[in-house]
Short mmCIF file of C-alpha atoms in Angstrom, two decimals:
data_model
loop_
_atom_site.label_atom_id
_atom_site.label_comp_id
_atom_site.label_asym_id
_atom_site.label_seq_id
_atom_site.Cartn_x
_atom_site.Cartn_y
_atom_site.Cartn_z
CA MET A 107 77.94 107.55 102.98
CA THR A 108 80.84 109.57 104.43
CA HIS A 109 83.81 109.12 106.77
CA SER A 110 86.30 111.48 108.38
CA VAL A 111 89.81 111.25 109.82
CA PHE A 112 92.12 113.73 111.56
CA VAL A 113 95.81 113.45 112.42
CA GLN A 114 98.19 115.59 114.46
CA PRO A 115 101.95 115.13 114.12
CA LEU A 116 103.56 113.28 117.02
CA PRO A 117 107.20 112.33 117.49
CA ARG A 118 107.74 109.07 115.55
CA ARG A 119 104.07 108.19 115.91
CA GLY A 120 100.77 109.31 114.45
CA LEU A 121 97.44 109.52 116.19
CA LEU A 122 94.60 108.45 113.93
CA ILE A 123 91.04 109.08 115.01
CA LEU A 124 88.34 107.39 112.99
CA ALA A 125 85.35 109.65 113.46
CA GLY A 126 81.94 108.16 113.66
CA SER A 127 83.21 104.91 115.10
CA GLY A 128 84.78 106.56 118.14
CA LEU A 129 87.80 104.33 117.59
CA ALA A 130 91.26 105.74 118.20
CA LEU A 131 94.41 103.90 117.18
CA LEU A 132 98.00 104.72 118.00
CA LEU A 133 100.17 103.80 115.05
CA ALA A 134 103.84 103.18 115.58
CA SER A 135 106.02 103.80 112.54
CA CYS A 136 103.63 102.16 110.09
CA ARG A 137 104.61 102.46 106.47
CA SER A 138 102.36 102.37 103.47
CA THR A 139 103.43 99.98 100.74
CA GLU A 140 102.32 102.47 98.08
CA VAL A 141 104.23 105.60 97.15
CA LEU A 142 102.16 108.76 97.06
CA THR A 143 102.47 109.86 93.44
CA VAL A 144 100.03 111.01 90.81
CA SER A 145 100.82 111.39 87.12
CA ASP A 146 100.82 114.80 85.43
CA ASP A 147 97.62 113.98 83.55
CA ALA A 148 95.75 113.72 86.87
CA ALA A 149 94.60 117.35 87.03
CA GLN A 150 91.04 117.37 88.28
CA PRO A 151 88.68 120.33 88.73
CA GLU A 152 87.21 119.15 92.04
CA THR A 153 89.44 121.30 94.26
CA ASP A 154 88.62 124.43 92.25
CA ALA A 155 84.89 123.64 92.50
CA ALA A 156 84.96 122.76 96.22
CA LEU A 157 87.15 125.66 97.36
CA PRO A 158 84.49 128.43 97.10
CA LEU A 159 81.93 126.17 98.81
CA VAL A 160 84.24 125.40 101.73
CA ASN A 161 85.45 129.00 101.95
CA ALA A 162 81.86 130.31 102.05
CA LEU A 163 81.17 127.89 104.90
CA ARG A 164 84.27 129.03 106.74
CA ALA A 165 83.42 132.73 106.17
CA ARG A 166 79.94 132.19 107.66
CA ASN A 167 81.72 130.83 110.72
CA GLY A 168 84.22 133.70 110.99
CA LEU A 169 87.18 131.64 109.79
CA SER A 170 89.96 132.39 107.33
CA THR A 171 89.76 131.07 103.79
CA LEU A 172 91.66 128.05 102.52
CA SER A 173 93.92 127.93 99.48
CA LYS A 174 94.43 125.19 96.94
CA SER A 175 97.26 122.99 98.18
CA PRO A 176 99.12 120.92 95.59
CA ALA A 177 100.23 118.42 98.26
CA ALA A 178 96.71 118.06 99.69
CA GLU A 179 95.27 117.74 96.17
CA THR A 180 97.76 115.01 95.27
CA ALA A 181 96.90 113.17 98.50
CA ALA A 182 93.16 113.48 97.73
CA ILE A 183 93.61 112.19 94.17
CA PHE A 184 95.72 109.31 95.46
CA GLN A 185 93.12 108.34 98.08
CA ALA A 186 90.14 108.65 95.74
CA ARG A 187 91.88 106.39 93.22
CA ARG A 188 92.81 103.83 95.89
CA MET A 189 89.20 103.62 97.04
CA ALA A 190 87.90 103.33 93.47
CA ARG A 191 90.45 100.64 92.65
CA ALA A 192 89.46 98.68 95.78
CA ASP A 193 85.77 99.57 95.27
CA LYS A 194 85.73 100.34 99.00
CA MET A 195 85.28 103.55 100.95
CA SER A 196 87.92 103.49 103.67
CA HIS A 197 90.72 105.64 105.03
CA VAL A 198 92.85 102.53 105.42
CA ILE A 199 93.15 100.13 102.50
CA GLY A 200 95.47 97.17 102.81
CA PHE A 201 97.98 95.96 105.35
CA ASN A 202 100.43 98.52 106.81
CA ASP A 203 98.41 101.45 105.49
CA SER A 204 97.85 104.58 107.57
CA PHE A 205 96.61 108.10 106.99
CA PHE A 206 99.65 109.51 108.79
CA SER A 207 102.05 107.58 106.55
CA ARG A 208 100.25 108.76 103.41
CA MET A 209 100.35 112.39 104.52
CA LYS A 210 104.01 112.13 105.46
CA ALA A 211 104.91 110.44 102.15
CA GLY A 212 103.08 113.17 100.23
CA GLU A 213 104.72 115.93 102.28
CA VAL A 214 101.28 117.20 103.28
CA PRO A 215 101.77 119.80 106.05
CA LEU A 216 100.41 118.57 109.38
CA PRO A 217 98.04 118.74 111.08
CA ALA A 218 95.84 117.34 108.35
CA ALA A 219 92.38 115.83 108.04
CA GLU A 220 90.66 113.67 105.46
CA ASN A 221 86.98 113.43 104.58
CA ILE A 222 85.83 110.65 102.28
CA ALA A 223 82.47 109.88 100.70
CA THR A 224 80.91 107.74 98.03
CA GLY A 225 77.84 107.89 95.83
CA GLN A 226 77.50 111.66 95.34
CA ASP A 227 77.34 112.57 91.65
CA THR A 228 78.71 116.14 91.96
CA VAL A 229 81.29 117.97 94.03
CA GLU A 230 78.49 120.16 95.42
CA ARG A 231 76.66 117.09 96.73
CA ALA A 232 79.84 115.62 98.20
CA VAL A 233 80.64 118.88 100.02
CA GLN A 234 77.03 119.11 101.24
CA ALA A 235 77.21 115.55 102.58
CA TRP A 236 80.32 116.53 104.54
CA ILE A 237 78.63 119.71 105.81
CA ASP A 238 75.66 117.63 106.98
CA SER A 239 77.97 115.37 109.03
CA LYS A 240 79.19 116.76 112.37
CA LYS A 241 82.69 115.22 112.22
CA HIS A 242 83.25 116.23 108.58
CA LEU A 243 82.00 119.72 109.32
CA GLU A 244 84.44 119.95 112.23
CA ASN A 245 87.27 119.04 109.84
CA MET A 246 86.23 121.72 107.35
CA LEU A 247 86.03 124.30 110.14
CA GLY A 248 89.41 123.30 111.58
CA ARG A 249 92.63 125.28 111.70
CA TYR A 250 93.78 124.54 108.20
CA ASN A 251 95.21 126.55 105.34
CA GLY A 252 95.18 124.13 102.40
CA LEU A 253 92.61 122.05 100.55
CA GLY A 254 92.58 119.30 97.97
CA VAL A 255 89.51 117.43 96.67
CA ALA A 256 89.28 114.61 94.16
CA VAL A 257 86.93 112.00 92.77
CA ALA A 258 87.66 108.66 91.14
CA ARG A 259 85.15 106.21 89.72
CA ALA A 260 85.10 102.47 90.25
CA PRO A 261 84.47 100.75 86.91
CA SER A 262 83.65 97.51 88.74
CA SER A 263 80.52 99.07 90.26
CA ALA A 264 78.96 101.08 87.43
CA ASN A 265 81.27 104.08 87.78
CA ARG A 266 80.47 104.62 91.48
CA PRO A 267 82.21 107.86 92.56
CA PHE A 268 84.63 107.87 95.49
CA TRP A 269 85.45 111.30 96.94
CA ALA A 270 88.39 112.43 99.06
CA MET A 271 89.04 115.80 100.67
CA VAL A 272 92.34 116.56 102.36
CA LEU A 273 92.74 119.65 104.56
CA SER A 274 96.26 120.65 105.59
CA ALA A 275 98.19 123.16 107.66
#
């Protein structure tokens, strides 16, 4: 199972498009109740493993390569952990949450996009699931420079993996 989201910066507002559902929401100054921080012990190898896979895909499509983005990686770690903690795959978790607010709080350069998935046991399988999905593929082939990928496991559901990929300007 996978989901995708894309946001462009707008003056004082963010446009959030939930791919797959065809639903578009205009969010006015929503604030997330959580602060986008990740402890120093949070280093994960998922970005390093995903980067050559995504860059090979982009090269096959005549696009420039992406670089590891600390801000995008922090945002991906944060989102993967939120989903695992809630045991729910969703871009929006809780009241007053928004993708735009999370990206802004994490100083992720906009435009940015987020792909999420659950159930894949390796980064290669998560990236392949996104490649096999039109909207996720569009995100990975977008005009981005940075990448961050993370996984977190939900102990409440037998270590079910929750994946997040953040692409940034």
